[in-house]
Amino acid sequence: MRTHPLVTAEAWDRRLGYFLDYTRRSLVEAFGEARVLGGGLRVTTTLDRRMQEAAEAATERYLPEPDDPEAALVAIDPRTGAVRAMVGGRNWNRSKVNLATGDGGTGRQAGSAFKVFTLVAALEDRISLNSRWRGPATITIPDRRCYTDGRPWTLSNASDSEDGTFTLLQATAHSVNTVYAQLVTAVGPEAVVDVAHRMGIESPLDPVCSITLGTQEVTPLEMTRAYATLAARGVRHDATPLLEVADPSGEVLRRIDRRGEQVLRPNDADLATYALRSVITSGTGTRANIGRPAAGKTGTTQEYVDAWFCGYTPQLAACVWVGYPEGQIPLVNVHGFPAVFGGTIPALIWRDFMTEALAGQPVLDFHEPSFEGYTGGPPTPVPPPTPSPTESPTPTPSPSPTESPTASPTPSPSPSPSPSPTPSPTPSPSPTATPPGGGGGGGGGGGGP
């Protein structure tokens, strides 16, 4: 096994520095700063060089200009928790704020990408994907748990055309805010918090009704870990950049723990995956179709400040966030998109990354869920939309944090793709291309789709 000494992040690619700094922090947390900076540790990381290059290429393809919004991308192997790729910003040498891990702030609002936790809580409560819900364009929730400033909670869907009766499957595919507002009152916001924490969210969460619309702050790393839990049929793994760490004599001090913890019933995870597949096949995330079984969810926050796409196959989970680090700057008029929803640029980045990352890997299908004990058996598939659905931003979110650069870079381990580390991997420059034009709709997500 070939290993290499710790090196400063400046010696590496302008984006690879984010993964290196994440690795250094993980080492310090595990072994202490003195031992890590003292040298001698032989570190093999989980980084997959080809996936890292694919992540960098995908983000630069759709956001090529210096004044474009930033993007973060995290990819995790759901079978082990190994972090296979990480883009934490445009240029490590210019900003040491890792947007993938939430450095410089507590994170970003996830919009409708957070609805997955309400969905799982409902499935744990035996609420069927066939259950039918009235989804008016605007709704007022009378439940006193949802009151704000002494008044009932009122919220809306993306447009007045989103008004009707939906199955839970349809409401998930099209990210219907007014259905999910009722769903959170049915299961209780405390249950949503519990599910989110079990699945891998570590940020503090308040049990308020608006949590279902993603108004609380999380990081791309956390969200990827949580979606990876669904890909692993309810088994949560700790996300880690460390495949193996040995001392100077070669004695192994730590290896990646492949066991994980079963935090959801496998069939509940399978049912959630069944619903989330419809987001890509016929809902707000159709741009994320990669030609193999995949599941995911779009997310867009109020005023288009944050846009997300999180998704997975059985082999790989990834989340993409797009936005401005300063927060509260709307994502409008970006490369042909009047407004950036989760189903636009984030979904396109996710699609391109996953297509390249999974190239040459077998096409695996998800486990078919059991509908025993649920009303009506398997739900009727959601028909493809015409035109593409548009998700509604999350209503009335709290301000996103302003992130400031951290201090100069500190020593970080030389990343090496598993299973065998290679010397000084330096990804080649990512190709740049102008993204195809498109409308502002097409499926982003937020408190709505």
Short mmCIF file of C-alpha atoms in Angstrom, two decimals:
data_model
loop_
_atom_site.label_atom_id
_atom_site.label_comp_id
_atom_site.label_asym_id
_atom_site.label_seq_id
_atom_site.Cartn_x
_atom_site.Cartn_y
_atom_site.Cartn_z
CA MET A 1 0.00 0.00 0.00
CA ARG A 2 1.43 3.38 -0.99
CA THR A 3 0.80 6.30 1.31
CA HIS A 4 2.02 9.87 1.32
CA PRO A 5 2.75 12.60 3.87
CA LEU A 6 0.30 15.31 4.77
CA VAL A 7 0.52 18.29 2.44
CA THR A 8 -0.99 21.75 2.46
CA ALA A 9 -4.19 22.21 0.52
CA GLU A 10 -2.66 24.95 -1.64
CA ALA A 11 -0.51 22.30 -3.25
CA TRP A 12 -3.60 20.68 -4.66
CA ASP A 13 -6.36 21.47 -7.07
CA ARG A 14 -8.38 24.58 -6.34
CA ARG A 15 -11.45 22.45 -5.61
CA LEU A 16 -9.80 19.35 -4.19
CA GLY A 17 -8.74 21.48 -1.23
CA TYR A 18 -12.24 21.22 0.19
CA PHE A 19 -12.02 17.45 0.43
CA LEU A 20 -8.50 17.66 1.85
CA ASP A 21 -9.59 20.09 4.54
CA TYR A 22 -12.57 17.87 5.38
CA THR A 23 -10.14 14.95 5.68
CA ARG A 24 -7.82 16.92 7.94
CA ARG A 25 -10.70 17.89 10.20
CA SER A 26 -11.85 14.28 10.39
CA LEU A 27 -8.33 13.19 11.34
CA VAL A 28 -8.07 15.85 14.03
CA GLU A 29 -11.43 14.79 15.44
CA ALA A 30 -10.30 11.16 15.55
CA PHE A 31 -6.66 11.49 16.67
CA GLY A 32 -6.14 15.02 17.99
CA GLU A 33 -4.43 17.99 16.39
CA ALA A 34 -0.98 17.34 17.81
CA ARG A 35 -0.76 13.83 16.41
CA VAL A 36 -2.13 14.81 13.01
CA LEU A 37 0.07 17.87 12.52
CA GLY A 38 3.06 16.05 13.97
CA GLY A 39 3.22 13.86 10.87
CA GLY A 40 3.75 10.17 10.45
CA LEU A 41 0.17 9.04 9.93
CA ARG A 42 -0.34 7.02 6.77
CA VAL A 43 -3.75 7.93 5.41
CA THR A 44 -5.77 6.27 2.68
CA THR A 45 -8.85 8.30 1.78
CA THR A 46 -12.16 7.29 0.26
CA LEU A 47 -11.87 9.78 -2.60
CA ASP A 48 -12.54 8.36 -6.04
CA ARG A 49 -10.52 10.47 -8.46
CA ARG A 50 -12.79 9.79 -11.44
CA MET A 51 -15.89 10.73 -9.45
CA GLN A 52 -14.18 13.86 -8.14
CA GLU A 53 -13.32 14.94 -11.66
CA ALA A 54 -16.90 14.22 -12.74
CA ALA A 55 -18.23 16.36 -9.88
CA GLU A 56 -15.97 19.27 -10.78
CA ALA A 57 -16.79 18.98 -14.48
CA ALA A 58 -20.54 18.89 -13.88
CA THR A 59 -20.59 21.96 -11.66
CA GLU A 60 -18.34 23.94 -14.00
CA ARG A 61 -20.38 22.93 -17.03
CA TYR A 62 -23.53 24.65 -15.77
CA LEU A 63 -21.90 27.41 -13.70
CA PRO A 64 -18.79 28.35 -15.73
CA GLU A 65 -18.58 32.11 -15.10
CA PRO A 66 -16.74 33.75 -12.18
CA ASP A 67 -19.87 35.65 -11.10
CA ASP A 68 -22.13 32.60 -11.25
CA PRO A 69 -23.68 31.18 -8.09
CA GLU A 70 -21.62 28.68 -6.12
CA ALA A 71 -22.36 24.97 -6.06
CA ALA A 72 -21.65 22.23 -3.55
CA LEU A 73 -21.80 18.51 -4.28
CA VAL A 74 -21.27 15.52 -2.01
CA ALA A 75 -21.34 11.88 -3.12
CA ILE A 76 -21.45 8.97 -0.66
CA ASP A 77 -21.36 5.21 -1.10
CA PRO A 78 -24.53 4.20 0.81
CA ARG A 79 -23.08 0.77 1.54
CA THR A 80 -20.19 2.13 3.62
CA GLY A 81 -20.56 5.88 4.19
CA ALA A 82 -17.41 6.53 2.15
CA VAL A 83 -17.34 10.07 0.76
CA ARG A 84 -16.39 9.52 -2.88
CA ALA A 85 -16.44 13.12 -4.13
CA MET A 86 -16.83 16.59 -2.67
CA VAL A 87 -17.11 20.03 -4.24
CA GLY A 88 -17.25 22.65 -1.52
CA GLY A 89 -17.03 25.77 -3.62
CA ARG A 90 -15.61 27.30 -6.77
CA ASN A 91 -12.03 27.89 -5.67
CA TRP A 92 -10.32 26.75 -2.47
CA ASN A 93 -7.48 29.20 -3.01
CA ARG A 94 -9.96 32.08 -3.00
CA SER A 95 -12.33 30.96 -0.24
CA LYS A 96 -11.73 28.38 2.47
CA VAL A 97 -15.44 28.20 3.31
CA ASN A 98 -16.53 24.63 2.57
CA LEU A 99 -20.15 24.96 1.49
CA ALA A 100 -20.52 21.18 1.44
CA THR A 101 -19.92 20.88 5.18
CA GLY A 102 -21.44 24.17 6.31
CA ASP A 103 -18.25 25.99 7.27
CA GLY A 104 -18.83 29.65 8.04
CA GLY A 105 -22.44 29.04 9.04
CA THR A 106 -24.87 26.41 10.16
CA GLY A 107 -25.94 25.37 6.68
CA ARG A 108 -28.65 26.24 4.18
CA GLN A 109 -32.38 25.69 4.02
CA ALA A 110 -33.20 22.57 2.03
CA GLY A 111 -36.68 23.49 0.81
CA SER A 112 -38.74 20.56 -0.39
CA ALA A 113 -35.74 18.23 -0.34
CA PHE A 114 -36.58 18.03 3.38
CA LYS A 115 -40.04 16.59 2.68
CA VAL A 116 -38.44 13.16 2.55
CA PHE A 117 -38.36 13.07 6.35
CA THR A 118 -42.07 13.84 6.62
CA LEU A 119 -42.71 11.15 4.02
CA VAL A 120 -40.79 8.54 6.03
CA ALA A 121 -42.53 9.59 9.26
CA ALA A 122 -45.89 9.10 7.50
CA LEU A 123 -44.88 5.67 6.22
CA GLU A 124 -43.80 4.68 9.73
CA ASP A 125 -47.29 5.73 10.82
CA ARG A 126 -48.73 3.36 8.19
CA ILE A 127 -50.07 6.19 6.06
CA SER A 128 -50.45 4.77 2.56
CA LEU A 129 -49.00 6.23 -0.61
CA ASN A 130 -52.54 5.68 -1.90
CA SER A 131 -54.06 7.91 0.79
CA ARG A 132 -55.90 10.85 -0.76
CA TRP A 133 -55.45 14.44 0.30
CA ARG A 134 -57.15 17.67 -0.63
CA GLY A 135 -54.44 19.97 -1.97
CA PRO A 136 -55.87 23.45 -2.52
CA ALA A 137 -53.74 26.20 -4.02
CA THR A 138 -53.72 27.92 -0.61
CA ILE A 139 -54.50 26.42 2.77
CA THR A 140 -54.79 27.60 6.35
CA ILE A 141 -53.81 25.03 8.96
CA PRO A 142 -55.92 25.41 12.13
CA ASP A 143 -53.69 23.18 14.28
CA ARG A 144 -52.41 25.34 17.14
CA ARG A 145 -49.01 23.64 16.95
CA CYS A 146 -48.59 25.46 13.65
CA TYR A 147 -49.55 28.95 14.81
CA THR A 148 -47.12 31.77 14.08
CA ASP A 149 -47.37 35.00 16.08
CA GLY A 150 -50.73 33.85 17.37
CA ARG A 151 -52.15 33.27 13.91
CA PRO A 152 -52.85 30.06 11.95
CA TRP A 153 -50.31 28.93 9.39
CA THR A 154 -51.28 29.86 5.82
CA LEU A 155 -49.27 28.67 2.84
CA SER A 156 -49.60 28.15 -0.90
CA ASN A 157 -48.54 25.87 -3.74
CA ALA A 158 -46.46 26.92 -6.72
CA SER A 159 -49.45 28.24 -8.63
CA ASP A 160 -53.22 28.35 -8.54
CA SER A 161 -53.23 25.49 -11.05
CA GLU A 162 -51.94 23.18 -8.31
CA ASP A 163 -55.36 22.66 -6.78
CA GLY A 164 -57.09 19.33 -6.46
CA THR A 165 -57.06 15.97 -4.75
CA PHE A 166 -53.77 14.07 -4.70
CA THR A 167 -52.58 10.71 -3.51
CA LEU A 168 -49.54 10.92 -1.27
CA LEU A 169 -47.53 9.49 -4.16
CA GLN A 170 -48.70 12.27 -6.48
CA ALA A 171 -48.15 14.94 -3.83
CA THR A 172 -44.57 13.71 -3.44
CA ALA A 173 -43.86 13.57 -7.17
CA HIS A 174 -45.19 17.10 -7.67
CA SER A 175 -44.11 18.42 -4.26
CA VAL A 176 -47.48 19.79 -3.21
CA ASN A 177 -46.95 22.11 -0.25
CA THR A 178 -50.52 22.12 0.98
CA VAL A 179 -50.63 18.33 1.20
CA TYR A 180 -47.34 18.14 3.08
CA ALA A 181 -48.55 20.84 5.49
CA GLN A 182 -51.44 18.56 6.40
CA LEU A 183 -49.15 15.54 6.54
CA VAL A 184 -46.84 17.13 9.11
CA THR A 185 -49.81 17.80 11.37
CA ALA A 186 -50.93 14.18 10.95
CA VAL A 187 -47.59 12.71 12.04
CA GLY A 188 -46.42 15.57 14.26
CA PRO A 189 -43.33 17.74 13.71
CA GLU A 190 -41.55 15.89 16.53
CA ALA A 191 -41.72 12.70 14.45
CA VAL A 192 -40.18 14.52 11.48
CA VAL A 193 -37.29 15.72 13.65
CA ASP A 194 -36.79 12.20 14.98
CA VAL A 195 -36.70 10.68 11.50
CA ALA A 196 -34.30 13.34 10.21
CA HIS A 197 -31.87 12.77 13.06
CA ARG A 198 -32.07 9.00 12.73
CA MET A 199 -31.36 9.19 9.01
CA GLY A 200 -28.26 11.34 9.43
CA ILE A 201 -29.09 15.01 10.02
CA GLU A 202 -26.92 16.26 12.86
CA SER A 203 -27.87 19.95 12.86
CA PRO A 204 -30.27 21.01 15.61
CA LEU A 205 -33.89 21.04 14.44
CA ASP A 206 -36.93 22.69 15.98
CA PRO A 207 -40.16 20.64 15.95
CA VAL A 208 -42.28 23.23 14.16
CA CYS A 209 -44.75 22.58 11.36
CA SER A 210 -42.78 24.47 8.72
CA ILE A 211 -39.97 21.93 9.08
CA THR A 212 -41.76 19.86 6.45
CA LEU A 213 -41.00 22.60 3.91
CA GLY A 214 -37.30 22.70 4.72
CA THR A 215 -37.09 26.04 6.49
CA GLN A 216 -34.33 24.92 8.87
CA GLU A 217 -30.66 24.85 8.03
CA VAL A 218 -28.72 21.73 7.10
CA THR A 219 -25.61 20.95 5.06
CA PRO A 220 -25.15 19.07 1.78
CA LEU A 221 -23.03 16.50 3.63
CA GLU A 222 -25.85 15.80 6.10
CA MET A 223 -28.48 15.63 3.41
CA THR A 224 -26.41 13.22 1.34
CA ARG A 225 -25.89 11.00 4.35
CA ALA A 226 -29.64 10.97 5.02
CA TYR A 227 -30.55 10.11 1.43
CA ALA A 228 -27.85 7.42 1.49
CA THR A 229 -29.74 5.85 4.40
CA LEU A 230 -32.71 5.32 2.09
CA ALA A 231 -30.45 3.88 -0.61
CA ALA A 232 -29.15 1.42 2.00
CA ARG A 233 -32.71 0.35 2.91
CA GLY A 234 -32.68 2.14 6.25
CA VAL A 235 -29.08 1.45 7.29
CA ARG A 236 -27.25 4.63 8.30
CA HIS A 237 -23.49 4.83 7.96
CA ASP A 238 -21.25 7.54 9.32
CA ALA A 239 -20.00 9.67 6.44
CA THR A 240 -16.21 9.56 6.35
CA PRO A 241 -13.28 10.47 4.09
CA LEU A 242 -11.04 7.94 5.87
CA LEU A 243 -10.68 4.49 4.39
CA GLU A 244 -7.70 3.53 6.55
CA VAL A 245 -5.26 5.25 8.89
CA ALA A 246 -2.01 3.62 9.99
CA ASP A 247 0.93 4.69 12.16
CA PRO A 248 4.49 4.98 10.80
CA SER A 249 5.12 1.28 11.45
CA GLY A 250 2.11 0.31 9.36
CA GLU A 251 -0.12 -0.70 12.26
CA VAL A 252 -3.70 0.09 11.29
CA LEU A 253 -5.27 2.54 13.72
CA ARG A 254 -8.65 2.87 12.04
CA ARG A 255 -10.56 1.34 9.16
CA ILE A 256 -13.87 2.39 7.69
CA ASP A 257 -16.77 0.75 9.56
CA ARG A 258 -18.91 -1.02 6.98
CA ARG A 259 -21.56 -2.26 9.40
CA GLY A 260 -23.83 0.74 9.84
CA GLU A 261 -26.96 0.92 11.98
CA GLN A 262 -30.49 -0.05 10.97
CA VAL A 263 -32.46 3.11 11.76
CA LEU A 264 -35.52 2.54 9.53
CA ARG A 265 -37.51 -0.57 8.76
CA PRO A 266 -36.26 -1.77 5.36
CA ASN A 267 -39.74 -1.73 3.85
CA ASP A 268 -40.37 1.84 5.00
CA ALA A 269 -37.18 2.87 3.20
CA ASP A 270 -38.27 0.89 0.13
CA LEU A 271 -41.67 2.62 0.13
CA ALA A 272 -40.01 6.03 0.36
CA THR A 273 -37.75 5.10 -2.54
CA TYR A 274 -40.79 3.97 -4.54
CA ALA A 275 -42.31 7.43 -4.06
CA LEU A 276 -39.10 9.32 -4.76
CA ARG A 277 -38.55 7.46 -8.02
CA SER A 278 -41.71 9.15 -9.30
CA VAL A 279 -40.07 12.56 -8.74
CA ILE A 280 -37.54 11.70 -11.46
CA THR A 281 -39.79 9.72 -13.80
CA SER A 282 -42.77 12.05 -13.79
CA GLY A 283 -42.49 14.82 -11.21
CA THR A 284 -40.45 17.92 -10.45
CA GLY A 285 -37.10 16.22 -11.09
CA THR A 286 -37.43 14.89 -14.64
CA ARG A 287 -34.20 16.60 -15.69
CA ALA A 288 -32.36 14.26 -13.31
CA ASN A 289 -33.22 11.14 -15.31
CA ILE A 290 -30.03 9.10 -15.76
CA GLY A 291 -31.46 6.15 -17.66
CA ARG A 292 -31.23 3.74 -14.72
CA PRO A 293 -33.29 3.28 -11.54
CA ALA A 294 -32.85 6.36 -9.37
CA ALA A 295 -34.82 8.23 -6.72
CA GLY A 296 -34.58 11.81 -5.55
CA LYS A 297 -36.16 15.07 -4.51
CA THR A 298 -35.97 18.68 -5.59
CA GLY A 299 -35.79 21.64 -3.23
CA THR A 300 -36.08 25.41 -3.66
CA THR A 301 -36.34 28.03 -0.93
CA GLN A 302 -38.23 31.31 -0.84
CA GLU A 303 -37.16 33.87 -3.45
CA TYR A 304 -34.99 31.20 -5.11
CA VAL A 305 -32.17 31.71 -2.60
CA ASP A 306 -31.23 28.01 -2.41
CA ALA A 307 -31.82 25.24 -4.94
CA TRP A 308 -31.18 21.54 -4.30
CA PHE A 309 -31.36 18.15 -5.87
CA CYS A 310 -30.69 15.09 -3.73
CA GLY A 311 -30.92 11.59 -5.13
CA TYR A 312 -29.50 8.10 -5.20
CA THR A 313 -29.14 4.72 -6.83
CA PRO A 314 -28.37 1.55 -4.85
CA GLN A 315 -24.63 2.25 -5.33
CA LEU A 316 -24.32 6.01 -4.89
CA ALA A 317 -26.08 8.92 -3.20
CA ALA A 318 -25.38 12.57 -4.04
CA CYS A 319 -26.75 15.99 -3.21
CA VAL A 320 -26.23 19.21 -5.16
CA TRP A 321 -26.79 22.67 -3.69
CA VAL A 322 -26.67 25.87 -5.75
CA GLY A 323 -26.76 29.36 -4.29
CA TYR A 324 -24.73 32.36 -3.19
CA PRO A 325 -22.66 32.00 -0.01
CA GLU A 326 -23.87 35.39 1.25
CA GLY A 327 -27.46 34.16 1.30
CA GLN A 328 -30.62 36.09 0.39
CA ILE A 329 -29.44 36.65 -3.19
CA PRO A 330 -32.06 35.22 -5.56
CA LEU A 331 -31.04 32.72 -8.22
CA VAL A 332 -32.54 34.52 -11.20
CA ASN A 333 -31.44 34.91 -14.83
CA VAL A 334 -28.74 32.26 -14.63
CA HIS A 335 -27.67 30.87 -18.02
CA GLY A 336 -31.10 30.89 -19.60
CA PHE A 337 -33.09 30.07 -16.47
CA PRO A 338 -35.25 33.02 -15.36
CA ALA A 339 -35.37 31.38 -11.92
CA VAL A 340 -33.32 28.45 -10.65
CA PHE A 341 -35.43 25.70 -9.11
CA GLY A 342 -34.05 22.46 -7.73
CA GLY A 343 -35.24 20.71 -10.86
CA THR A 344 -33.19 22.95 -13.17
CA ILE A 345 -29.45 23.50 -12.69
CA PRO A 346 -29.06 21.32 -9.55
CA ALA A 347 -30.86 18.41 -11.24
CA LEU A 348 -28.75 18.84 -14.38
CA ILE A 349 -25.52 18.87 -12.37
CA TRP A 350 -26.68 15.78 -10.48
CA ARG A 351 -27.60 14.01 -13.72
CA ASP A 352 -24.28 14.69 -15.40
CA PHE A 353 -22.30 13.73 -12.32
CA MET A 354 -24.19 10.50 -11.67
CA THR A 355 -24.06 9.48 -15.32
CA GLU A 356 -20.27 9.75 -15.37
CA ALA A 357 -19.73 8.45 -11.83
CA LEU A 358 -21.74 5.28 -12.53
CA ALA A 359 -20.41 4.66 -16.03
CA GLY A 360 -19.32 1.06 -16.31
CA GLN A 361 -21.07 0.01 -13.10
CA PRO A 362 -23.91 -2.51 -13.22
CA VAL A 363 -27.46 -1.18 -13.47
CA LEU A 364 -29.06 -2.18 -10.17
CA ASP A 365 -32.73 -1.92 -9.31
CA PHE A 366 -34.19 -1.06 -5.95
CA HIS A 367 -36.00 -3.60 -3.79
CA GLU A 368 -39.70 -3.74 -4.57
CA PRO A 369 -41.61 -2.67 -1.45
CA SER A 370 -44.40 -4.63 0.15
CA PHE A 371 -47.76 -2.86 0.26
CA GLU A 372 -49.27 -5.35 2.69
CA GLY A 373 -51.23 -3.57 5.37
CA TYR A 374 -51.65 -0.43 3.28
CA THR A 375 -54.93 0.51 1.65
CA GLY A 376 -55.27 -0.21 -2.05
CA GLY A 377 -52.01 -2.05 -2.72
CA PRO A 378 -49.44 -0.51 -5.08
CA PRO A 379 -50.30 3.10 -6.00
CA THR A 380 -51.14 4.05 -9.55
CA PRO A 381 -47.98 5.39 -11.24
CA VAL A 382 -47.84 9.15 -11.68
CA PRO A 383 -48.20 10.01 -15.40
CA PRO A 384 -45.48 12.10 -17.04
CA PRO A 385 -46.21 15.82 -16.76
CA THR A 386 -47.11 18.15 -19.61
CA PRO A 387 -45.51 20.61 -19.39
CA SER A 388 -42.75 19.93 -16.85
CA PRO A 389 -43.96 20.67 -13.33
CA THR A 390 -42.59 23.62 -11.40
CA GLU A 391 -42.04 23.44 -7.71
CA SER A 392 -42.95 26.24 -5.38
CA PRO A 393 -40.33 27.86 -3.16
CA THR A 394 -40.50 27.33 0.59
CA PRO A 395 -42.69 30.01 2.17
CA THR A 396 -41.34 32.47 4.70
CA PRO A 397 -37.96 30.98 5.55
CA SER A 398 -35.67 32.53 8.12
CA PRO A 399 -32.59 34.31 6.73
CA SER A 400 -29.72 32.14 5.60
CA PRO A 401 -26.39 32.72 7.37
CA THR A 402 -23.68 34.87 5.90
CA GLU A 403 -20.58 32.76 5.52
CA SER A 404 -17.14 34.25 5.95
CA PRO A 405 -13.80 32.82 4.87
CA THR A 406 -11.82 30.87 7.44
CA ALA A 407 -8.16 31.13 8.17
CA SER A 408 -5.40 30.02 5.87
CA PRO A 409 -5.37 26.35 4.95
CA THR A 410 -3.93 23.75 7.27
CA PRO A 411 -2.14 20.54 6.39
CA SER A 412 -4.33 17.92 4.82
CA PRO A 413 -3.82 14.33 3.78
CA SER A 414 -3.11 13.39 0.24
CA PRO A 415 -6.29 11.87 -1.11
CA SER A 416 -6.19 8.55 -2.84
CA PRO A 417 -8.98 6.70 -4.57
CA SER A 418 -9.90 3.44 -2.91
CA PRO A 419 -9.13 0.66 -2.84
CA SER A 420 -5.49 1.46 -3.61
CA PRO A 421 -4.08 4.92 -2.87
CA THR A 422 -2.11 6.62 -5.60
CA PRO A 423 0.52 9.32 -5.29
CA SER A 424 -0.47 12.96 -5.40
CA PRO A 425 -3.72 12.75 -7.33
CA THR A 426 -4.33 16.01 -9.14
CA PRO A 427 -7.56 15.99 -11.14
CA SER A 428 -7.19 17.40 -14.61
CA PRO A 429 -9.07 20.64 -15.36
CA SER A 430 -12.76 20.14 -15.78
CA PRO A 431 -14.21 20.87 -19.21
CA THR A 432 -16.36 23.93 -19.49
CA ALA A 433 -19.44 24.18 -21.61
CA THR A 434 -22.41 26.46 -21.79
CA PRO A 435 -25.51 24.72 -20.46
CA PRO A 436 -28.49 24.33 -22.71
CA GLY A 437 -31.12 27.00 -22.32
CA GLY A 438 -34.25 26.28 -20.40
CA GLY A 439 -37.17 27.72 -18.60
CA GLY A 440 -37.29 28.68 -15.00
CA GLY A 441 -39.76 25.94 -14.26
CA GLY A 442 -39.20 22.32 -14.95
CA GLY A 443 -39.17 21.00 -11.50
CA GLY A 444 -37.17 22.72 -8.83
CA GLY A 445 -38.22 22.16 -5.33
CA GLY A 446 -38.79 24.02 -2.22
CA GLY A 447 -41.49 24.14 0.27
CA GLY A 448 -43.37 23.25 -2.80
CA PRO A 449 -41.96 20.93 -5.39
#
